[in-house]
Coordinates of N, CA and C in Angstrom, one line a residue:
M1 N 37.2 9.8 9.3 CA 37.5 8.4 9.3 C 38.6 8.0 8.3
T2 N 39.6 7.3 8.7 CA 40.6 6.9 7.7 C 40.3 5.5 7.1
E3 N 39.8 4.6 7.9 CA 39.5 3.3 7.3 C 38.1 2.8 7.8
Q4 N 37.5 2.0 6.9 CA 36.1 1.5 7.2 C 36.2 0.3 8.2
S5 N 35.3 0.3 9.1 CA 35.2 -0.9 10.1 C 33.7 -1.4 10.0
V6 N 33.6 -2.6 10.6 CA 32.3 -3.3 10.7 C 32.0 -3.4 12.2
I7 N 30.8 -3.1 12.6 CA 30.4 -3.1 14.0 C 29.1 -4.0 14.1
F8 N 29.2 -5.0 14.9 CA 28.0 -5.9 15.2 C 27.4 -5.6 16.5
F9 N 26.1 -5.4 16.6 CA 25.4 -5.1 17.8 C 24.4 -6.2 18.1
D10 N 24.5 -6.7 19.4 CA 23.4 -7.5 19.9 C 22.2 -6.6 20.1
I11 N 21.0 -7.2 20.3 CA 19.8 -6.4 20.4 C 19.4 -6.2 21.9
D12 N 18.9 -7.3 22.5 CA 18.3 -7.2 23.8 C 19.4 -6.9 24.9
G13 N 19.2 -5.8 25.6 CA 20.2 -5.4 26.6 C 21.4 -4.7 26.1
T14 N 21.4 -4.5 24.7 CA 22.5 -3.8 24.1 C 22.0 -2.7 23.2
L15 N 21.3 -2.9 22.1 CA 20.6 -1.9 21.4 C 19.4 -1.4 22.1
L16 N 18.6 -2.4 22.6 CA 17.4 -2.1 23.3 C 17.5 -2.2 24.8
D17 N 16.9 -1.3 25.5 CA 17.0 -1.3 27.0 C 16.1 -2.4 27.5
H18 N 15.9 -2.5 28.8 CA 15.2 -3.5 29.4 C 13.7 -3.4 29.2
D19 N 13.2 -2.2 28.7 CA 11.8 -2.0 28.3 C 11.6 -2.3 26.9
K20 N 12.7 -2.8 26.2 CA 12.7 -3.1 24.8 C 12.5 -1.8 23.9
E21 N 13.1 -0.7 24.5 CA 13.0 0.6 23.8 C 14.4 0.9 23.2
L22 N 14.5 1.6 22.1 CA 15.8 2.0 21.5 C 16.1 3.4 22.1
P23 N 17.2 3.6 22.9 CA 17.5 4.9 23.4 C 17.9 5.8 22.3
H24 N 17.5 7.1 22.4 CA 17.7 8.1 21.4 C 19.2 8.2 21.1
A25 N 20.1 8.2 22.1 CA 21.5 8.3 21.8 C 22.1 7.1 21.0
T26 N 21.5 6.0 21.3 CA 21.9 4.8 20.5 C 21.5 4.9 19.0
K27 N 20.3 5.4 18.8 CA 19.9 5.5 17.4 C 20.8 6.6 16.7
E28 N 21.1 7.7 17.4 CA 21.9 8.7 16.8 C 23.3 8.2 16.5
A29 N 23.8 7.3 17.4 CA 25.2 6.8 17.2 C 25.2 5.9 16.0
I30 N 24.2 5.1 15.8 CA 24.1 4.2 14.7 C 24.2 5.0 13.4
F31 N 23.4 6.0 13.3 CA 23.4 6.8 12.1 C 24.7 7.6 11.9
Q32 N 25.3 8.0 12.9 CA 26.7 8.6 12.8 C 27.7 7.6 12.2
L33 N 27.6 6.4 12.7 CA 28.5 5.4 12.1 C 28.3 5.2 10.6
K34 N 27.0 5.1 10.3 CA 26.7 4.9 8.9 C 27.1 6.0 8.0
E35 N 26.9 7.2 8.5 CA 27.3 8.4 7.8 C 28.8 8.5 7.6
A36 N 29.5 7.9 8.6 CA 31.0 7.9 8.5 C 31.5 6.8 7.5
G37 N 30.6 6.0 7.0 CA 31.0 5.0 6.0 C 31.2 3.6 6.6
H38 N 31.0 3.4 7.9 CA 31.2 2.1 8.5 C 30.0 1.2 8.2
V39 N 30.2 -0.1 8.3 CA 29.2 -1.1 8.1 C 28.6 -1.4 9.4
V40 N 27.3 -1.3 9.6 CA 26.6 -1.6 10.8 C 25.8 -2.8 10.7
A41 N 26.0 -3.8 11.6 CA 25.2 -5.0 11.5 C 24.7 -5.4 12.8
I42 N 23.8 -6.4 12.8 CA 23.1 -6.9 14.0 C 23.6 -8.3 14.2
A43 N 23.8 -8.7 15.5 CA 24.1 -10.1 15.8 C 23.3 -10.5 17.0
T44 N 22.3 -11.3 16.7 CA 21.3 -11.6 17.8 C 20.8 -13.0 17.8
G45 N 20.3 -13.4 18.9 CA 19.6 -14.7 19.0 C 18.2 -14.7 18.5
R46 N 17.7 -13.6 18.2 CA 16.3 -13.5 17.7 C 16.2 -14.0 16.3
A47 N 14.9 -14.4 16.0 CA 14.6 -14.7 14.6 C 14.5 -13.5 13.7
P48 N 14.7 -13.6 12.4 CA 14.6 -12.4 11.6 C 13.3 -11.6 11.7
F49 N 12.2 -12.4 11.9 CA 10.9 -11.7 12.0 C 10.7 -11.0 13.3
M50 N 11.6 -11.2 14.2 CA 11.5 -10.6 15.6 C 12.1 -9.2 15.7
F51 N 12.8 -8.8 14.6 CA 13.5 -7.5 14.7 C 13.4 -6.8 13.3
E52 N 12.4 -7.1 12.6 CA 12.2 -6.5 11.3 C 12.0 -5.0 11.4
D53 N 11.2 -4.6 12.4 CA 10.9 -3.2 12.6 C 12.2 -2.4 13.0
L54 N 13.0 -3.0 13.8 CA 14.3 -2.4 14.3 C 15.2 -2.2 13.1
R55 N 15.3 -3.2 12.2 CA 16.1 -3.1 11.0 C 15.6 -2.0 10.1
K56 N 14.3 -1.8 10.0 CA 13.8 -0.7 9.2 C 14.1 0.6 9.8
E57 N 13.9 0.7 11.1 CA 14.2 2.0 11.8 C 15.6 2.4 11.7
L58 N 16.5 1.4 11.8 CA 18.0 1.8 11.7 C 18.6 1.6 10.3
D59 N 17.8 1.2 9.4 CA 18.2 1.0 8.0 C 19.4 0.1 7.9
I60 N 19.2 -1.1 8.6 CA 20.3 -2.1 8.6 C 19.8 -3.3 7.8
H61 N 20.7 -3.8 6.9 CA 20.4 -4.9 6.0 C 21.3 -6.1 6.1
T62 N 22.2 -6.0 7.0 CA 23.2 -7.1 7.3 C 23.0 -7.6 8.7
Y63 N 22.8 -8.9 8.9 CA 22.6 -9.4 10.3 C 22.9 -10.8 10.4
V64 N 23.3 -11.2 11.6 CA 23.5 -12.5 12.1 C 22.3 -12.8 13.0
S65 N 21.4 -13.7 12.6 CA 20.3 -14.1 13.5 C 20.3 -15.5 14.0
Y66 N 19.4 -15.9 14.9 CA 19.4 -17.2 15.4 C 20.8 -17.6 15.9
N67 N 21.5 -16.7 16.6 CA 22.8 -16.9 17.1 C 23.8 -17.5 16.1
G68 N 23.7 -17.0 14.8 CA 24.6 -17.5 13.8 C 24.1 -18.5 12.8
Q69 N 22.9 -18.9 12.9 CA 22.4 -20.0 12.1 C 21.7 -19.5 10.8
F70 N 21.4 -18.2 10.8 CA 20.8 -17.6 9.6 C 21.4 -16.2 9.4
V71 N 22.3 -16.1 8.4 CA 23.1 -14.9 8.2 C 22.8 -14.2 6.9
V72 N 22.5 -12.9 6.9 CA 22.1 -12.1 5.8 C 23.1 -11.0 5.6
L73 N 23.6 -10.8 4.3 CA 24.5 -9.8 4.0 C 23.8 -8.9 2.9
N74 N 23.6 -7.6 3.2 CA 23.0 -6.7 2.3 C 21.7 -7.2 1.7
G75 N 20.9 -7.8 2.6 CA 19.6 -8.2 2.2 C 19.5 -9.6 1.6
K76 N 20.6 -10.3 1.4 CA 20.6 -11.6 0.8 C 21.2 -12.6 1.7
V77 N 20.6 -13.8 1.7 CA 21.0 -14.9 2.6 C 22.4 -15.3 2.2
L78 N 23.3 -15.3 3.2 CA 24.7 -15.7 3.0 C 25.0 -17.1 3.5
H79 N 24.4 -17.4 4.6 CA 24.8 -18.7 5.3 C 23.6 -19.2 6.1
T80 N 23.4 -20.5 6.1 CA 22.4 -21.1 7.0 C 23.0 -22.4 7.6
N81 N 22.6 -22.7 8.8 CA 23.0 -23.8 9.6 C 21.9 -24.4 10.3
P82 N 21.1 -25.3 9.7 CA 19.9 -25.8 10.3 C 20.1 -26.9 11.3
L83 N 19.1 -27.1 12.1 CA 19.1 -28.1 13.2 C 18.9 -29.5 12.6
N84 N 19.4 -30.5 13.3 CA 19.3 -31.9 12.9 C 17.8 -32.3 13.3
I85 N 17.0 -32.5 12.3 CA 15.6 -32.7 12.6 C 15.3 -34.1 13.3
P86 N 15.9 -35.2 12.9 CA 15.6 -36.4 13.6 C 15.9 -36.3 15.1
S87 N 17.1 -35.6 15.4 CA 17.4 -35.5 16.9 C 16.4 -34.5 17.5
L88 N 16.0 -33.5 16.8 CA 15.0 -32.6 17.4 C 13.7 -33.3 17.7
V89 N 13.3 -34.2 16.8 CA 12.0 -34.9 17.0 C 12.1 -35.8 18.3
K90 N 13.3 -36.4 18.5 CA 13.5 -37.2 19.7 C 13.5 -36.3 21.0
L91 N 14.1 -35.2 20.9 CA 14.2 -34.2 22.0 C 12.7 -33.8 22.3
T92 N 12.0 -33.5 21.3 CA 10.6 -33.0 21.5 C 9.7 -34.1 22.2
E93 N 9.9 -35.3 21.8 CA 9.2 -36.4 22.5 C 9.6 -36.5 24.0
T94 N 10.9 -36.3 24.3 CA 11.3 -36.3 25.7 C 10.7 -35.1 26.4
A95 N 10.8 -34.0 25.8 CA 10.2 -32.7 26.4 C 8.7 -32.8 26.7
L96 N 8.0 -33.4 25.7 CA 6.6 -33.6 25.9 C 6.3 -34.4 27.1
H97 N 7.0 -35.5 27.3 CA 6.9 -36.4 28.5 C 7.2 -35.6 29.8
N98 N 8.1 -34.6 29.7 CA 8.5 -33.8 30.9 C 7.6 -32.6 31.1
N99 N 6.6 -32.4 30.2 CA 5.8 -31.2 30.2 C 6.6 -29.9 30.0
H100 N 7.6 -30.1 29.1 CA 8.5 -28.9 28.7 C 8.1 -28.6 27.3
P101 N 7.4 -27.5 27.0 CA 7.0 -27.2 25.6 C 8.2 -26.8 24.8
V102 N 8.1 -27.0 23.5 CA 9.1 -26.7 22.5 C 8.5 -25.8 21.4
V103 N 9.2 -24.8 21.0 CA 8.8 -24.0 19.8 C 9.8 -24.2 18.7
F104 N 9.3 -24.5 17.5 CA 10.1 -24.7 16.3 C 10.1 -23.3 15.6
M105 N 11.3 -23.0 15.0 CA 11.5 -21.7 14.4 C 12.3 -21.8 13.1
D106 N 11.7 -21.3 12.0 CA 12.5 -21.1 10.8 C 12.6 -19.6 10.6
H107 N 13.0 -19.2 9.3 CA 13.3 -17.7 9.1 C 12.0 -16.9 9.0
K108 N 10.8 -17.6 8.9 CA 9.6 -16.9 8.6 C 8.6 -16.9 9.8
D109 N 8.7 -17.9 10.6 CA 7.6 -18.1 11.7 C 8.1 -19.0 12.8
M110 N 7.3 -19.1 13.8 CA 7.5 -20.0 14.9 C 6.2 -20.7 15.3
K111 N 6.3 -22.0 15.6 CA 5.2 -22.8 16.0 C 5.5 -23.6 17.2
A112 N 4.5 -23.7 18.1 CA 4.7 -24.5 19.3 C 4.1 -25.9 19.2
N113 N 4.7 -26.9 19.9 CA 4.3 -28.3 19.8 C 3.1 -28.6 20.7
V114 N 2.7 -27.6 21.5 CA 1.5 -27.7 22.4 C 0.6 -26.5 22.1
P115 N -0.7 -26.7 22.4 CA -1.6 -25.5 22.1 C -1.3 -24.3 23.0
E116 N -1.0 -24.5 24.2 CA -0.7 -23.4 25.1 C 0.1 -23.9 26.3
H117 N 0.9 -23.0 26.9 CA 1.7 -23.3 28.1 C 2.1 -22.0 28.7
S118 N 2.1 -21.9 30.0 CA 2.4 -20.7 30.8 C 3.8 -20.3 30.5
Y119 N 4.8 -21.3 30.4 CA 6.2 -20.9 30.2 C 6.4 -20.2 28.8
I120 N 5.7 -20.7 27.8 CA 5.8 -20.1 26.5 C 5.3 -18.6 26.6
K121 N 4.2 -18.4 27.2 CA 3.7 -17.1 27.4 C 4.6 -16.2 28.1
E122 N 5.2 -16.7 29.2 CA 6.1 -15.9 30.1 C 7.3 -15.5 29.3
G123 N 7.9 -16.5 28.6 CA 9.1 -16.2 27.8 C 9.0 -15.3 26.7
I124 N 8.0 -15.6 25.8 CA 7.7 -14.8 24.6 C 7.3 -13.4 25.0
D125 N 6.4 -13.3 26.0 CA 6.0 -11.9 26.4 C 7.1 -11.0 26.8
S126 N 8.2 -11.6 27.4 CA 9.3 -10.8 27.9 C 10.0 -10.2 26.7
L127 N 9.9 -10.7 25.5 CA 10.5 -10.1 24.3 C 9.8 -8.9 23.8
K128 N 8.5 -8.8 24.2 CA 7.7 -7.6 23.8 C 7.7 -7.5 22.3
I129 N 7.3 -8.6 21.6 CA 7.2 -8.5 20.1 C 5.7 -8.8 19.8
D130 N 5.4 -8.4 18.5 CA 4.0 -8.6 18.1 C 3.7 -9.9 17.5
R131 N 4.4 -10.9 17.8 CA 4.3 -12.3 17.2 C 4.2 -13.3 18.4
F132 N 3.3 -14.2 18.3 CA 3.3 -15.3 19.3 C 3.1 -16.6 18.6
P133 N 3.8 -17.7 19.0 CA 3.8 -19.0 18.3 C 2.4 -19.6 18.4
T134 N 1.9 -20.0 17.2 CA 0.6 -20.8 17.2 C 1.0 -22.2 17.2
H135 N 0.0 -23.1 17.3 CA 0.2 -24.5 17.5 C 0.3 -25.2 16.2
D136 N 1.4 -25.9 16.0 CA 1.7 -26.8 14.9 C 2.8 -27.8 15.3
P137 N 2.4 -29.0 15.8 CA 3.3 -29.9 16.4 C 4.2 -30.6 15.3
Y138 N 3.9 -30.4 14.0 CA 4.7 -31.0 12.9 C 5.3 -29.9 12.0
Y139 N 5.6 -28.8 12.6 CA 6.2 -27.7 11.8 C 7.6 -28.0 11.4
Y140 N 8.2 -29.0 12.0 CA 9.6 -29.4 11.6 C 9.6 -30.1 10.3
K141 N 8.5 -30.6 9.8 CA 8.4 -31.4 8.6 C 8.6 -30.5 7.3
E142 N 9.5 -31.0 6.4 CA 9.7 -30.4 5.1 C 10.1 -29.0 5.1
R143 N 10.9 -28.6 6.1 CA 11.5 -27.3 6.1 C 12.7 -27.3 7.0
E144 N 13.6 -26.3 6.8 CA 14.7 -26.2 7.7 C 14.4 -25.3 8.9
L145 N 14.8 -25.8 10.1 CA 14.6 -25.0 11.3 C 16.0 -24.6 11.8
Y146 N 16.2 -23.3 12.2 CA 17.5 -22.8 12.5 C 17.7 -22.7 14.1
Q147 N 16.6 -22.7 14.8 CA 16.6 -22.7 16.2 C 15.3 -23.2 16.8
S148 N 15.4 -23.7 18.0 CA 14.1 -24.1 18.7 C 14.3 -23.5 20.1
L149 N 13.1 -23.4 20.8 CA 13.1 -23.0 22.1 C 12.6 -24.1 23.0
L150 N 13.3 -24.4 24.1 CA 12.9 -25.4 25.1 C 12.5 -24.6 26.3
F151 N 11.3 -24.8 26.8 CA 10.9 -24.1 28.0 C 10.9 -25.0 29.2
C152 N 11.8 -24.7 30.1 CA 11.9 -25.4 31.4 C 12.6 -24.5 32.4
K153 N 12.5 -24.9 33.7 CA 13.2 -24.1 34.7 C 14.7 -24.3 34.7
E154 N 15.4 -23.4 35.4 CA 16.8 -23.4 35.4 C 17.3 -24.7 36.0
G155 N 18.3 -25.4 35.3 CA 18.8 -26.6 35.8 C 18.2 -27.8 35.1
E156 N 16.9 -27.7 34.6 CA 16.2 -28.8 34.0 C 16.7 -29.1 32.6
E157 N 17.5 -28.2 32.0 CA 18.0 -28.4 30.7 C 19.2 -29.4 30.7
K158 N 19.7 -29.7 31.9 CA 20.9 -30.6 32.0 C 20.6 -31.9 31.4
Q159 N 19.4 -32.5 31.7 CA 19.0 -33.8 31.1 C 19.2 -33.8 29.6
Y160 N 18.8 -32.7 28.9 CA 18.8 -32.6 27.5 C 20.3 -32.4 27.0
E161 N 21.1 -31.7 27.8 CA 22.5 -31.5 27.4 C 23.2 -32.9 27.4
Q162 N 22.9 -33.7 28.4 CA 23.5 -35.0 28.5 C 23.1 -36.0 27.4
E163 N 21.8 -35.8 27.0 CA 21.3 -36.8 26.0 C 21.4 -36.4 24.6
F164 N 21.3 -35.1 24.3 CA 21.2 -34.7 22.9 C 22.5 -33.9 22.5
H165 N 23.4 -34.7 21.9 CA 24.8 -34.1 21.6 C 24.8 -33.3 20.3
D166 N 23.8 -33.3 19.5 CA 23.7 -32.6 18.3 C 23.5 -31.1 18.5
F167 N 23.2 -30.7 19.8 CA 22.7 -29.4 20.1 C 23.5 -28.7 21.2
D168 N 23.5 -27.4 21.1 CA 24.0 -26.6 22.2 C 22.7 -25.9 22.8
F169 N 22.8 -25.7 24.1 CA 21.6 -25.2 24.9 C 22.1 -23.9 25.6
I170 N 21.4 -22.8 25.3 CA 21.8 -21.5 25.9 C 20.6 -20.9 26.5
R171 N 20.7 -20.6 27.8 CA 19.5 -20.0 28.5 C 19.5 -18.6 28.3
W172 N 18.3 -18.1 28.0 CA 18.0 -16.7 27.8 C 16.9 -16.1 28.7
H173 N 16.3 -17.0 29.4 CA 15.2 -16.5 30.3 C 15.1 -17.6 31.4
P174 N 14.5 -17.2 32.6 CA 14.4 -18.2 33.7 C 13.6 -19.4 33.3
V175 N 12.8 -19.4 32.3 CA 12.1 -20.6 31.8 C 12.3 -20.9 30.4
G176 N 13.3 -20.2 29.7 CA 13.6 -20.4 28.3 C 15.0 -20.7 27.9
V177 N 15.2 -21.7 27.0 CA 16.5 -22.1 26.6 C 16.5 -22.1 25.1
D178 N 17.5 -21.6 24.4 CA 17.7 -21.7 23.0 C 18.3 -23.1 22.7
I179 N 17.8 -23.8 21.7 CA 18.4 -25.0 21.1 C 19.0 -24.7 19.8
L180 N 20.4 -24.8 19.7 CA 21.2 -24.5 18.6 C 21.9 -25.7 18.0
P181 N 22.2 -25.7 16.7 CA 23.1 -26.7 16.2 C 24.4 -26.7 17.0
K182 N 25.0 -27.9 17.3 CA 26.2 -28.0 18.0 C 27.3 -27.1 17.4
G183 N 27.9 -26.3 18.1 CA 29.0 -25.4 17.6 C 28.6 -24.2 16.9
G184 N 27.3 -24.0 16.8 CA 26.8 -22.8 16.1 C 26.9 -21.6 17.1
S185 N 27.2 -20.5 16.6 CA 27.4 -19.3 17.5 C 27.3 -18.0 16.6
K186 N 27.1 -16.9 17.3 CA 27.2 -15.6 16.7 C 28.6 -15.4 16.1
A187 N 29.6 -15.9 16.7 CA 31.0 -15.7 16.3 C 31.2 -16.3 14.9
R188 N 30.6 -17.5 14.7 CA 30.7 -18.2 13.4 C 30.0 -17.5 12.3
G189 N 28.8 -17.0 12.7 CA 28.0 -16.2 11.7 C 28.7 -14.9 11.3
I190 N 29.3 -14.2 12.3 CA 30.1 -13.0 12.0 C 31.2 -13.3 11.1
Q191 N 31.9 -14.5 11.3 CA 33.0 -14.8 10.5 C 32.7 -14.9 9.0
K192 N 31.4 -15.4 8.7 CA 31.0 -15.5 7.3 C 30.9 -14.2 6.7
I193 N 30.4 -13.2 7.5 CA 30.3 -11.8 6.9 C 31.6 -11.1 6.7
V194 N 32.5 -11.2 7.7 CA 33.8 -10.5 7.6 C 34.7 -11.2 6.5
D195 N 34.5 -12.5 6.4 CA 35.3 -13.2 5.3 C 34.8 -12.6 3.9
K196 N 33.5 -12.5 3.8 CA 33.0 -12.0 2.5 C 33.3 -10.6 2.2
L197 N 33.3 -9.7 3.3 CA 33.6 -8.3 3.1 C 35.1 -8.0 3.2
G198 N 35.9 -8.9 3.7 CA 37.3 -8.7 3.8 C 37.8 -7.8 4.8
F199 N 37.1 -7.7 5.9 CA 37.6 -6.8 7.0 C 38.7 -7.5 7.9
P200 N 39.8 -6.9 8.1 CA 40.8 -7.5 9.0 C 40.4 -7.4 10.4
P201 N 40.9 -8.2 11.3 CA 40.5 -8.3 12.7 C 40.5 -6.9 13.4
E202 N 41.5 -6.1 13.1 CA 41.6 -4.8 13.8 C 40.4 -3.8 13.4
H203 N 39.7 -4.2 12.4 CA 38.5 -3.3 12.0 C 37.2 -4.0 12.2
Q204 N 37.2 -5.0 13.1 CA 36.0 -5.6 13.5 C 35.6 -5.3 15.0
Y205 N 34.4 -4.9 15.2 CA 33.9 -4.6 16.6 C 32.6 -5.3 16.9
A206 N 32.4 -5.6 18.1 CA 31.1 -6.2 18.6 C 30.7 -5.7 19.9
F207 N 29.4 -5.5 20.1 CA 28.8 -5.1 21.4 C 27.8 -6.2 21.8
G208 N 27.9 -6.6 23.1 CA 26.9 -7.5 23.6 C 26.8 -7.5 25.1
D209 N 25.8 -8.3 25.6 CA 25.6 -8.3 27.1 C 25.2 -9.7 27.6
G210 N 24.9 -10.6 26.7 CA 24.3 -11.9 27.2 C 25.2 -13.1 27.2
L211 N 24.8 -14.2 27.7 CA 25.6 -15.4 27.7 C 25.8 -15.9 26.3
N212 N 24.9 -15.6 25.4 CA 25.1 -16.0 24.0 C 26.0 -15.1 23.3
D213 N 26.5 -14.1 24.0 CA 27.5 -13.2 23.3 C 28.9 -13.5 23.7
I214 N 29.1 -14.4 24.6 CA 30.5 -14.7 25.1 C 31.5 -15.1 24.0
E215 N 31.1 -16.0 23.2 CA 32.0 -16.5 22.1 C 32.3 -15.3 21.1
M216 N 31.2 -14.5 20.8 CA 31.4 -13.4 20.0 C 32.4 -12.4 20.6
L217 N 32.2 -12.1 21.8 CA 33.1 -11.1 22.5 C 34.5 -11.6 22.7
S218 N 34.7 -12.9 22.8 CA 36.0 -13.4 23.0 C 36.7 -13.7 21.7
T219 N 36.0 -13.6 20.6 CA 36.5 -13.8 19.2 C 36.8 -12.6 18.5
V220 N 35.9 -11.6 18.5 CA 36.0 -10.4 17.8 C 37.1 -9.5 18.5
Q221 N 38.1 -9.0 17.7 CA 39.2 -8.3 18.3 C 38.8 -7.1 19.2
N222 N 37.9 -6.3 18.7 CA 37.5 -5.1 19.4 C 36.1 -5.4 20.0
S223 N 36.1 -6.0 21.1 CA 34.8 -6.4 21.7 C 34.5 -5.5 22.9
I224 N 33.2 -5.2 23.0 CA 32.7 -4.3 24.1 C 31.5 -4.9 24.8
A225 N 31.6 -5.1 26.1 CA 30.5 -5.6 26.9 C 29.8 -4.5 27.5
M226 N 28.5 -4.6 27.6 CA 27.7 -3.6 28.2 C 27.8 -3.6 29.7
G227 N 27.6 -2.4 30.3 CA 27.8 -2.3 31.8 C 26.7 -3.2 32.5
N228 N 25.6 -3.5 31.9 CA 24.6 -4.3 32.5 C 24.8 -5.8 32.3
A229 N 25.9 -6.2 31.7 CA 26.2 -7.6 31.4 C 26.7 -8.3 32.7
E230 N 26.6 -9.6 32.8 CA 27.1 -10.4 33.9 C 28.6 -10.4 33.8
D231 N 29.2 -10.7 35.0 CA 30.7 -10.6 35.0 C 31.3 -11.6 34.1
T232 N 30.8 -12.7 33.9 CA 31.4 -13.7 32.9 C 31.4 -13.2 31.5
V233 N 30.4 -12.3 31.2 CA 30.3 -11.7 29.8 C 31.4 -10.6 29.7
K234 N 31.5 -9.8 30.8 CA 32.5 -8.7 30.8 C 33.9 -9.3 30.7
E235 N 34.1 -10.4 31.3 CA 35.5 -11.0 31.3 C 35.9 -11.4 29.9
A236 N 34.9 -11.7 29.0 CA 35.1 -12.2 27.7 C 35.5 -11.0 26.7
A237 N 35.2 -9.8 27.1 CA 35.3 -8.7 26.3 C 36.6 -7.9 26.5
K238 N 37.1 -7.2 25.5 CA 38.3 -6.4 25.7 C 38.0 -5.1 26.4
F239 N 36.7 -4.5 26.2 CA 36.3 -3.3 26.9 C 35.0 -3.5 27.5
V240 N 34.7 -2.6 28.5 CA 33.4 -2.6 29.2 C 32.9 -1.2 29.1
T241 N 31.7 -1.0 28.6 CA 31.1 0.3 28.5 C 30.1 0.5 29.6
K242 N 29.3 1.6 29.6 CA 28.2 1.8 30.5 C 27.1 0.9 30.2
S243 N 26.1 0.9 31.0 CA 24.9 0.1 30.8 C 24.0 0.7 29.7
V244 N 23.1 -0.1 29.2 CA 22.3 0.4 28.1 C 21.4 1.6 28.5
E245 N 21.0 1.6 29.7 CA 20.2 2.8 30.2 C 21.1 4.0 30.4
E246 N 22.4 3.9 30.4 CA 23.3 5.0 30.5 C 24.0 5.4 29.2
D247 N 23.3 5.1 28.1 CA 23.8 5.3 26.7 C 25.1 4.6 26.5
G248 N 25.1 3.3 26.9 CA 26.3 2.5 26.8 C 26.9 2.4 25.4
I249 N 26.0 2.3 24.4 CA 26.5 2.2 23.0 C 27.2 3.4 22.6
Y250 N 26.6 4.6 22.8 CA 27.3 5.9 22.4 C 28.6 6.0 23.1
H251 N 28.6 5.7 24.4 CA 29.8 5.9 25.3 C 30.9 4.9 24.8
G252 N 30.5 3.6 24.5 CA 31.4 2.6 24.0 C 32.1 2.9 22.7
L253 N 31.3 3.5 21.8 CA 31.8 3.9 20.5 C 32.8 5.0 20.6
Q254 N 32.5 5.9 21.5 CA 33.5 7.0 21.8 C 34.8 6.4 22.4
M255 N 34.6 5.5 23.3 CA 35.7 4.8 24.0 C 36.7 4.2 23.0
V256 N 36.2 3.5 22.0 CA 37.1 2.8 21.0 C 37.4 3.7 19.8
G257 N 37.0 4.9 19.8 CA 37.4 5.9 18.8 C 36.6 5.8 17.5
L258 N 35.4 5.2 17.5 CA 34.6 5.2 16.3 C 33.7 6.4 16.1
L259 N 33.5 7.1 17.2 CA 32.7 8.4 17.2 C 33.6 9.5 17.8

């Protein structure tokens, strides 16, 4: 290797396959990058507590979580961008009237505004994590929240988009939508890290597959969409690799000359 680069990886559908397993070739590729002296980071919509085991397994200490709202560099918090709480309270009141549950999330935990709901179970179960939100309808008080989850069917989020302009809404599941601060994104979180580390655009790389990766893939100069990504995601990227099940990470890194 002649020069050091930084590579950001999404988790679900990128590092992890659809069974939430880490392919052997992907793990091998990550350690080859690290051994070559590159900086390996994660850029995900997940909360920090949702991928702690993965960070330990891959020995990664730099990450963009909550789609850019909670950014950590070498184990230390670099940037936070919390939600507007008064607006979130109003949204939650509307959602409660519509029987749409909401989950409040900070960097340590997540709490639901209702005791139980089938949509919460369906959405959280799909992540295959060992954490489930317990009930605390006032978890938003006296703390910063970096993301919330609105559970509703596809199309039903339109009402909230029209009414609550402090937020962006990104669907991640047939019954689940991320609530983010307006303008918050993985791309902005990544920018905080590359500004601090001083990497020029030509030495920045990003891999992703989801709708919440579009801004990241269209902003990072060397962007690679997974083969399992939707067409709109692939169109945002400079390169397209194989699917996660076909060792897309390893193949993509070879494609761009990092391995």
